[in-house]
Amino acid sequence: MSLIAVTVIGHDRPGIIAEATSALAELGINLEDSTMTRLRGHFAMMLLCEGDTTVSQVERALGDLAADGTLQVSAREVDRDEPGTSSGRPYVLTVHGGDRLGIVSAVTSVLARAGGNITDLTTRLTNDLYMVVAEVDLPVDADESVLAAELTAIGRQLGIDVALRAQETDVL
Amino acid sequence: MSLHDWSVHDLGTEGQVREVLRAPDAVLSTPSEKVDPGDASVVQLAADLVATMRVSPGCVGLAANQVGLAWHVFCVDVTEHPKARTTHGTFVLCNARVVEASRKEKGREGCMSVPELTGDVKRATRLTVTGQLPPSGDEIVVETDAFEARAVQHEIDHCDGFLFLDRVAGAHAVYARKTYL
Ligand SMILES: [Zn+2]
């Protein structure tokens, strides 16, 4: 059994997911985790699938999808990482302000120095407004107030609003 | 005095529609100053906020810094909104603050100052706030719930220099606003 990562990127149109997943189903491959979104109208999908198959078989099966040149498809084998036992505490970082170079790198560098691991990230640009939302696991011993102060200082430097707060999870 | 006895006519002045500023305008990130609810310019601002809210389709609240003044004043009107339970009609509060908030629930919010995005934000659905009415300056307590509670918290956030963007629940909680033609 091999675990294969597939990415599909390109011009969006109806039916991409249906075509990709039926091609994989015909090969007898199981879908595991996947994510798909549209970035400024571009289709972007990543998925992990597992089956008794090779990378080239997967690429051939998805060949039709890429045939008209509007989509790029790639597949590669990946290691099966055991899901990390995250001991971190989950936080949400929000940033908004005028569009300018280096916002994401400035704030994520602060998080990285504190040992924070970003688990999910979305950025959006609409007219003049740039928006970043990052979900980040902070080490248990990270000092939240020191980090928040450092982020506020960076925000002031760049003229952007930065907020860090604990992510609330409700278990129902 | 209670909110039920207050009406926009008490302001005694005609409101002018003002331009609503959009993020990333710095005034939207500026904490507002306390105001004198009896001051003529504050009373005029209160009337202007109501007038601007009323001409803006779907607008259920507006804070002073959205029209460029970092003063602690906002208006709300969620009357007839389908998600509202308790409603107090149109009202304006000065120097309002939250005294009790409980039963948080997630809900989708938009904002005239962030016209192209919406976001899921957790807010208290039971809320008690205090504030002052213009022009009398009477200190009142407002107890509300559901959508009116959400609107009041959104507006108090504006007065404190925050947007709903500062409170979105996670990386998948921001959405491009859909416009149906
Ligand atoms: Zn707003």
GROMACS .gro file of C-alpha atoms and ligand atoms in nm:
model
  354
    1MET     CA    1   0.000   0.000   0.000
    2SER     CA    2   0.132   0.342  -0.085
    3LEU     CA    3   0.023   0.684   0.025
    4ILE     CA    4   0.012   0.929  -0.264
    5ALA     CA    5  -0.028   1.306  -0.253
    6VAL     CA    6  -0.216   1.452  -0.550
    7THR     CA    7  -0.236   1.821  -0.632
    8VAL     CA    8  -0.463   1.973  -0.896
    9ILE     CA    9  -0.426   2.342  -0.975
   10GLY     CA   10  -0.562   2.556  -1.255
   11HIS     CA   11  -0.860   2.718  -1.420
   12ASP     CA   12  -1.182   2.641  -1.233
   13ARG     CA   13  -1.483   2.482  -1.401
   14PRO     CA   14  -1.768   2.258  -1.285
   15GLY     CA   15  -1.687   1.887  -1.255
   16ILE     CA   16  -1.316   1.882  -1.166
   17ILE     CA   17  -1.364   1.703  -0.835
   18ALA     CA   18  -1.613   1.456  -0.980
   19GLU     CA   19  -1.372   1.364  -1.261
   20ALA     CA   20  -1.065   1.340  -1.038
   21THR     CA   21  -1.233   1.129  -0.773
   22SER     CA   22  -1.397   0.891  -1.019
   23ALA     CA   23  -1.062   0.832  -1.190
   24LEU     CA   24  -0.912   0.748  -0.852
   25ALA     CA   25  -1.206   0.528  -0.758
   26GLU     CA   26  -1.160   0.327  -1.077
   27LEU     CA   27  -0.805   0.252  -0.965
   28GLY     CA   28  -0.942   0.132  -0.632
   29ILE     CA   29  -0.775   0.410  -0.439
   30ASN     CA   30  -0.917   0.539  -0.112
   31LEU     CA   31  -0.929   0.910  -0.045
   32GLU     CA   32  -0.801   1.015   0.293
   33ASP     CA   33  -0.756   1.380   0.390
   34SER     CA   34  -0.820   1.641   0.125
   35THR     CA   35  -0.872   2.011   0.091
   36MET     CA   36  -0.995   2.220  -0.198
   37THR     CA   37  -1.050   2.589  -0.242
   38ARG     CA   38  -1.058   2.864  -0.501
   39LEU     CA   39  -0.788   3.128  -0.498
   40ARG     CA   40  -0.891   3.428  -0.708
   41GLY     CA   41  -1.096   3.192  -0.924
   42HIS     CA   42  -0.821   2.932  -0.959
   43PHE     CA   43  -0.907   2.581  -0.857
   44ALA     CA   44  -0.664   2.437  -0.599
   45MET     CA   45  -0.693   2.088  -0.450
   46MET     CA   46  -0.459   1.869  -0.249
   47LEU     CA   47  -0.547   1.520  -0.144
   48LEU     CA   48  -0.388   1.217   0.012
   49CYS     CA   49  -0.500   0.879  -0.113
   50GLU     CA   50  -0.398   0.526  -0.040
   51GLY     CA   51  -0.403   0.220  -0.259
   52ASP     CA   52  -0.215  -0.068  -0.411
   53THR     CA   53  -0.086   0.144  -0.695
   54THR     CA   54   0.208   0.347  -0.823
   55VAL     CA   55   0.252   0.717  -0.877
   56SER     CA   56   0.264   0.675  -1.254
   57GLN     CA   57  -0.063   0.479  -1.253
   58VAL     CA   58  -0.226   0.764  -1.063
   59GLU     CA   59  -0.083   1.023  -1.301
   60ARG     CA   60  -0.208   0.825  -1.601
   61ALA     CA   61  -0.552   0.790  -1.448
   62LEU     CA   62  -0.569   1.167  -1.398
   63GLY     CA   63  -0.428   1.237  -1.745
   64ASP     CA   64  -0.764   1.327  -1.900
   65LEU     CA   65  -0.806   1.598  -1.642
   66ALA     CA   66  -0.489   1.773  -1.756
   67ALA     CA   67  -0.544   1.701  -2.126
   68ASP     CA   68  -0.676   2.043  -2.231
   69GLY     CA   69  -0.390   2.225  -2.058
   70THR     CA   70  -0.605   2.428  -1.817
   71LEU     CA   71  -0.520   2.213  -1.515
   72GLN     CA   72  -0.190   2.095  -1.375
   73VAL     CA   73  -0.197   1.759  -1.202
   74SER     CA   74   0.086   1.607  -1.004
   75ALA     CA   75   0.123   1.301  -0.785
   76ARG     CA   76   0.401   1.185  -0.558
   77GLU     CA   77   0.445   0.924  -0.293
   78VAL     CA   78   0.470   1.047   0.065
   79ASP     CA   79   0.561   0.888   0.398
   80ARG     CA   80   0.285   0.797   0.632
   81ASP     CA   81   0.357   1.033   0.919
   82GLU     CA   82   0.188   0.936   1.238
   83PRO     CA   83  -0.042   1.221   1.330
   84GLY     CA   84   0.166   1.428   1.571
   85THR     CA   85   0.051   1.419   1.928
   86SER     CA   86   0.018   1.795   1.952
   87SER     CA   87   0.090   1.911   2.302
   88GLY     CA   88   0.046   2.273   2.197
   89ARG     CA   89  -0.239   2.504   2.283
   90PRO     CA   90  -0.447   2.627   1.988
   91TYR     CA   91  -0.463   3.001   1.915
   92VAL     CA   92  -0.609   3.215   1.638
   93LEU     CA   93  -0.403   3.498   1.496
   94THR     CA   94  -0.581   3.765   1.294
   95VAL     CA   95  -0.411   4.040   1.098
   96HIS     CA   96  -0.570   4.309   0.884
   97GLY     CA   97  -0.451   4.627   0.726
   98GLY     CA   98  -0.342   4.785   0.402
   99ASP     CA   99  -0.186   4.557   0.146
  100ARG     CA  100   0.188   4.570   0.184
  101LEU     CA  101   0.489   4.353   0.136
  102GLY     CA  102   0.600   4.126   0.415
  103ILE     CA  103   0.295   4.120   0.645
  104VAL     CA  104   0.266   3.742   0.653
  105SER     CA  105   0.639   3.682   0.692
  106ALA     CA  106   0.669   3.941   0.969
  107VAL     CA  107   0.397   3.796   1.188
  108THR     CA  108   0.467   3.430   1.116
  109SER     CA  109   0.837   3.480   1.197
  110VAL     CA  110   0.740   3.596   1.545
  111LEU     CA  111   0.528   3.285   1.589
  112ALA     CA  112   0.804   3.058   1.457
  113ARG     CA  113   1.063   3.204   1.697
  114ALA     CA  114   0.826   3.122   1.983
  115GLY     CA  115   0.802   2.761   1.862
  116GLY     CA  116   0.451   2.810   1.729
  117ASN     CA  117   0.332   2.574   1.457
  118ILE     CA  118   0.079   2.707   1.206
  119THR     CA  119  -0.184   2.442   1.136
  120ASP     CA  120  -0.409   2.641   0.903
  121LEU     CA  121  -0.377   2.971   0.721
  122THR     CA  122  -0.600   3.185   0.503
  123THR     CA  123  -0.511   3.518   0.348
  124ARG     CA  124  -0.743   3.741   0.147
  125LEU     CA  125  -0.691   4.057  -0.048
  126THR     CA  126  -1.001   4.266  -0.126
  127ASN     CA  127  -0.942   4.611  -0.273
  128ASP     CA  128  -0.700   4.778  -0.028
  129LEU     CA  129  -0.768   4.545   0.262
  130TYR     CA  130  -0.536   4.255   0.335
  131MET     CA  131  -0.651   3.994   0.585
  132VAL     CA  132  -0.467   3.701   0.743
  133VAL     CA  133  -0.613   3.436   0.972
  134ALA     CA  134  -0.374   3.174   1.109
  135GLU     CA  135  -0.448   2.890   1.345
  136VAL     CA  136  -0.138   2.819   1.546
  137ASP     CA  137  -0.039   2.570   1.813
  138LEU     CA  138   0.181   2.734   2.074
  139PRO     CA  139   0.411   2.536   2.302
  140VAL     CA  140   0.271   2.490   2.651
  141ASP     CA  141   0.556   2.695   2.798
  142ALA     CA  142   0.519   2.985   2.551
  143ASP     CA  143   0.440   3.313   2.723
  144GLU     CA  144   0.124   3.429   2.554
  145SER     CA  145   0.138   3.786   2.682
  146VAL     CA  146   0.499   3.838   2.572
  147LEU     CA  147   0.413   3.701   2.231
  148ALA     CA  148   0.102   3.917   2.203
  149ALA     CA  149   0.306   4.226   2.294
  150GLU     CA  150   0.567   4.140   2.032
  151LEU     CA  151   0.295   4.094   1.769
  152THR     CA  152   0.133   4.424   1.865
  153ALA     CA  153   0.469   4.597   1.826
  154ILE     CA  154   0.519   4.446   1.478
  155GLY     CA  155   0.166   4.552   1.391
  156ARG     CA  156   0.233   4.908   1.497
  157GLN     CA  157   0.552   4.912   1.289
  158LEU     CA  158   0.369   4.791   0.979
  159GLY     CA  159   0.052   4.990   1.044
  160ILE     CA  160  -0.165   4.679   1.069
  161ASP     CA  161  -0.394   4.530   1.335
  162VAL     CA  162  -0.272   4.206   1.491
  163ALA     CA  163  -0.467   4.003   1.746
  164LEU     CA  164  -0.380   3.670   1.909
  165ARG     CA  165  -0.633   3.485   2.116
  166ALA     CA  166  -0.698   3.136   2.245
  167GLN     CA  167  -0.914   2.927   2.015
  168GLU     CA  168  -1.234   2.823   2.180
  169THR     CA  169  -1.345   2.470   2.119
  170ASP     CA  170  -1.682   2.340   2.220
  171VAL     CA  171  -1.719   1.968   2.253
  172LEU     CA  172  -2.085   1.882   2.218
  173MET     CA  173  -3.572   5.628   3.177
  174SER     CA  174  -3.584   5.312   2.971
  175LEU     CA  175  -3.505   5.252   2.609
  176HIS     CA  176  -3.873   5.200   2.530
  177ASP     CA  177  -3.946   5.564   2.610
  178TRP     CA  178  -3.669   5.694   2.383
  179SER     CA  179  -3.719   5.781   2.020
  180VAL     CA  180  -3.499   5.930   1.753
  181HIS     CA  181  -3.723   6.241   1.765
  182ASP     CA  182  -3.581   6.313   2.113
  183LEU     CA  183  -3.262   6.416   1.934
  184GLY     CA  184  -3.452   6.715   1.798
  185THR     CA  185  -3.236   6.746   1.491
  186GLU     CA  186  -3.246   6.620   1.135
  187GLY     CA  187  -2.978   6.360   1.056
  188GLN     CA  188  -2.749   6.394   0.756
  189VAL     CA  189  -2.634   6.086   0.565
  190ARG     CA  190  -2.258   6.050   0.601
  191GLU     CA  191  -2.002   5.857   0.402
  192VAL     CA  192  -1.913   5.521   0.561
  193LEU     CA  193  -1.538   5.455   0.575
  194ARG     CA  194  -1.384   5.123   0.486
  195ALA     CA  195  -1.101   4.916   0.632
  196PRO     CA  196  -0.805   4.967   0.636
  197ASP     CA  197  -0.891   5.325   0.737
  198ALA     CA  198  -0.697   5.396   1.059
  199VAL     CA  199  -0.994   5.550   1.241
  200LEU     CA  200  -1.162   5.206   1.242
  201SER     CA  201  -0.874   5.074   1.454
  202THR     CA  202  -0.879   5.369   1.693
  203PRO     CA  203  -1.039   5.327   2.038
  204SER     CA  204  -1.307   5.592   2.078
  205GLU     CA  205  -1.314   5.870   2.335
  206LYS     CA  206  -1.595   5.905   2.585
  207VAL     CA  207  -1.840   6.178   2.491
  208ASP     CA  208  -2.083   6.417   2.656
  209PRO     CA  209  -2.425   6.287   2.536
  210GLY     CA  210  -2.573   6.638   2.567
  211ASP     CA  211  -2.312   6.808   2.351
  212ALA     CA  212  -2.473   6.948   2.034
  213SER     CA  213  -2.215   6.785   1.806
  214VAL     CA  214  -2.272   6.446   1.971
  215VAL     CA  215  -2.649   6.482   1.932
  216GLN     CA  216  -2.601   6.571   1.565
  217LEU     CA  217  -2.372   6.271   1.519
  218ALA     CA  218  -2.636   6.045   1.679
  219ALA     CA  219  -2.894   6.171   1.429
  220ASP     CA  220  -2.648   6.131   1.141
  221LEU     CA  221  -2.570   5.770   1.239
  222VAL     CA  222  -2.942   5.683   1.240
  223ALA     CA  223  -2.997   5.859   0.907
  224THR     CA  224  -2.702   5.679   0.748
  225MET     CA  225  -2.810   5.342   0.887
  226ARG     CA  226  -3.161   5.393   0.751
  227VAL     CA  227  -3.053   5.460   0.394
  228SER     CA  228  -2.809   5.167   0.391
  229PRO     CA  229  -2.974   4.841   0.280
  230GLY     CA  230  -2.937   4.563   0.537
  231CYS     CA  231  -2.755   4.786   0.785
  232VAL     CA  232  -2.853   4.705   1.146
  233GLY     CA  233  -2.601   4.923   1.326
  234LEU     CA  234  -2.338   5.187   1.278
  235ALA     CA  235  -2.063   5.326   1.502
  236ALA     CA  236  -1.921   5.678   1.503
  237ASN     CA  237  -1.574   5.581   1.385
  238GLN     CA  238  -1.732   5.429   1.072
  239VAL     CA  239  -1.820   5.784   0.970
  240GLY     CA  240  -1.478   5.912   1.075
  241LEU     CA  241  -1.523   6.021   1.437
  242ALA     CA  242  -1.353   5.822   1.715
  243TRP     CA  243  -1.631   5.903   1.962
  244HIS     CA  244  -1.801   5.642   2.176
  245VAL     CA  245  -2.142   5.651   2.006
  246PHE     CA  246  -2.332   5.392   1.803
  247CYS     CA  247  -2.681   5.319   1.678
  248VAL     CA  248  -2.860   4.988   1.633
  249ASP     CA  249  -3.189   4.879   1.480
  250VAL     CA  250  -3.257   4.508   1.429
  251THR     CA  251  -3.635   4.545   1.408
  252GLU     CA  252  -3.783   4.277   1.181
  253HIS     CA  253  -3.453   4.098   1.139
  254PRO     CA  254  -3.539   3.725   1.122
  255LYS     CA  255  -3.272   3.629   1.377
  256ALA     CA  256  -3.383   3.888   1.632
  257ARG     CA  257  -3.582   3.796   1.944
  258THR     CA  258  -3.579   4.088   2.185
  259THR     CA  259  -3.576   4.420   1.998
  260HIS     CA  260  -3.564   4.778   2.121
  261GLY     CA  261  -3.631   4.951   1.790
  262THR     CA  262  -3.395   5.225   1.681
  263PHE     CA  263  -3.163   5.343   1.956
  264VAL     CA  264  -2.837   5.530   2.010
  265LEU     CA  265  -2.603   5.469   2.302
  266CYS     CA  266  -2.308   5.677   2.418
  267ASN     CA  267  -2.019   5.541   2.627
  268ALA     CA  268  -2.172   5.193   2.634
  269ARG     CA  269  -2.001   4.900   2.798
  270VAL     CA  270  -2.080   4.535   2.848
  271VAL     CA  271  -2.157   4.439   3.207
  272GLU     CA  272  -2.268   4.083   3.152
  273ALA     CA  273  -2.234   3.846   2.858
  274SER     CA  274  -2.309   3.476   2.841
  275ARG     CA  275  -2.412   3.187   2.616
  276LYS     CA  276  -2.176   3.239   2.327
  277GLU     CA  277  -2.285   3.123   1.985
  278LYS     CA  278  -2.124   3.142   1.647
  279GLY     CA  279  -2.291   3.353   1.379
  280ARG     CA  280  -2.206   3.504   1.041
  281GLU     CA  281  -2.135   3.879   1.044
  282GLY     CA  282  -2.079   4.142   0.782
  283CYS     CA  283  -1.997   4.509   0.814
  284MET     CA  284  -2.040   4.819   0.597
  285SER     CA  285  -1.674   4.900   0.661
  286VAL     CA  286  -1.566   4.556   0.532
  287PRO     CA  287  -1.801   4.522   0.236
  288GLU     CA  288  -1.633   4.230   0.066
  289LEU     CA  289  -1.591   3.983   0.352
  290THR     CA  290  -1.808   3.810   0.608
  291GLY     CA  291  -1.695   3.599   0.901
  292ASP     CA  292  -1.810   3.359   1.171
  293VAL     CA  293  -1.781   3.520   1.511
  294LYS     CA  294  -1.870   3.386   1.856
  295ARG     CA  295  -2.076   3.634   2.052
  296ALA     CA  296  -2.278   3.623   2.371
  297THR     CA  297  -2.649   3.566   2.307
  298ARG     CA  298  -2.745   3.701   2.651
  299LEU     CA  299  -2.618   4.049   2.707
  300THR     CA  300  -2.647   4.333   2.955
  301VAL     CA  301  -2.493   4.668   2.868
  302THR     CA  302  -2.502   5.012   3.025
  303GLY     CA  303  -2.480   5.337   2.835
  304GLN     CA  304  -2.610   5.691   2.812
  305LEU     CA  305  -2.888   5.823   2.595
  306PRO     CA  306  -2.848   6.138   2.391
  307PRO     CA  307  -2.941   6.414   2.447
  308SER     CA  308  -3.046   6.363   2.812
  309GLY     CA  309  -2.737   6.172   2.924
  310ASP     CA  310  -2.963   5.936   3.123
  311GLU     CA  311  -2.773   5.624   3.222
  312ILE     CA  312  -2.966   5.314   3.120
  313VAL     CA  313  -2.928   4.938   3.137
  314VAL     CA  314  -3.017   4.737   2.827
  315GLU     CA  315  -3.081   4.366   2.851
  316THR     CA  316  -3.109   4.185   2.523
  317ASP     CA  317  -3.042   3.858   2.347
  318ALA     CA  318  -2.996   3.681   2.012
  319PHE     CA  319  -2.932   3.905   1.712
  320GLU     CA  320  -2.971   4.238   1.891
  321ALA     CA  321  -2.706   4.123   2.140
  322ARG     CA  322  -2.477   4.038   1.848
  323ALA     CA  323  -2.534   4.377   1.686
  324VAL     CA  324  -2.466   4.566   2.010
  325GLN     CA  325  -2.142   4.372   2.070
  326HIS     CA  326  -2.033   4.436   1.710
  327GLU     CA  327  -2.092   4.812   1.755
  328ILE     CA  328  -1.921   4.831   2.096
  329ASP     CA  329  -1.626   4.654   1.933
  330HIS     CA  330  -1.617   4.930   1.668
  331CYS     CA  331  -1.610   5.191   1.946
  332ASP     CA  332  -1.317   5.005   2.104
  333GLY     CA  333  -1.131   4.998   1.772
  334PHE     CA  334  -1.207   4.639   1.672
  335LEU     CA  335  -1.364   4.489   1.361
  336PHE     CA  336  -1.532   4.150   1.336
  337LEU     CA  337  -1.215   4.047   1.151
  338ASP     CA  338  -1.033   4.058   1.487
  339ARG     CA  339  -1.271   3.796   1.624
  340VAL     CA  340  -1.320   3.541   1.346
  341ALA     CA  341  -1.327   3.183   1.471
  342GLY     CA  342  -1.052   3.038   1.251
  343ALA     CA  343  -0.881   3.015   0.914
  344HIS     CA  344  -1.198   2.880   0.750
  345ALA     CA  345  -1.428   3.134   0.909
  346VAL     CA  346  -1.374   3.420   0.660
  347TYR     CA  347  -1.579   3.430   0.343
  348ALA     CA  348  -1.602   3.641   0.032
  349ARG     CA  349  -1.935   3.818   0.050
  350LYS     CA  350  -2.174   3.681  -0.207
  351THR     CA  351  -2.371   3.932  -0.409
  352TYR     CA  352  -2.682   3.792  -0.568
  353LEU     CA  353  -2.798   3.994  -0.862
  354ZN      ZN  354  -1.953   4.700   1.151
   0.00000   0.00000   0.00000
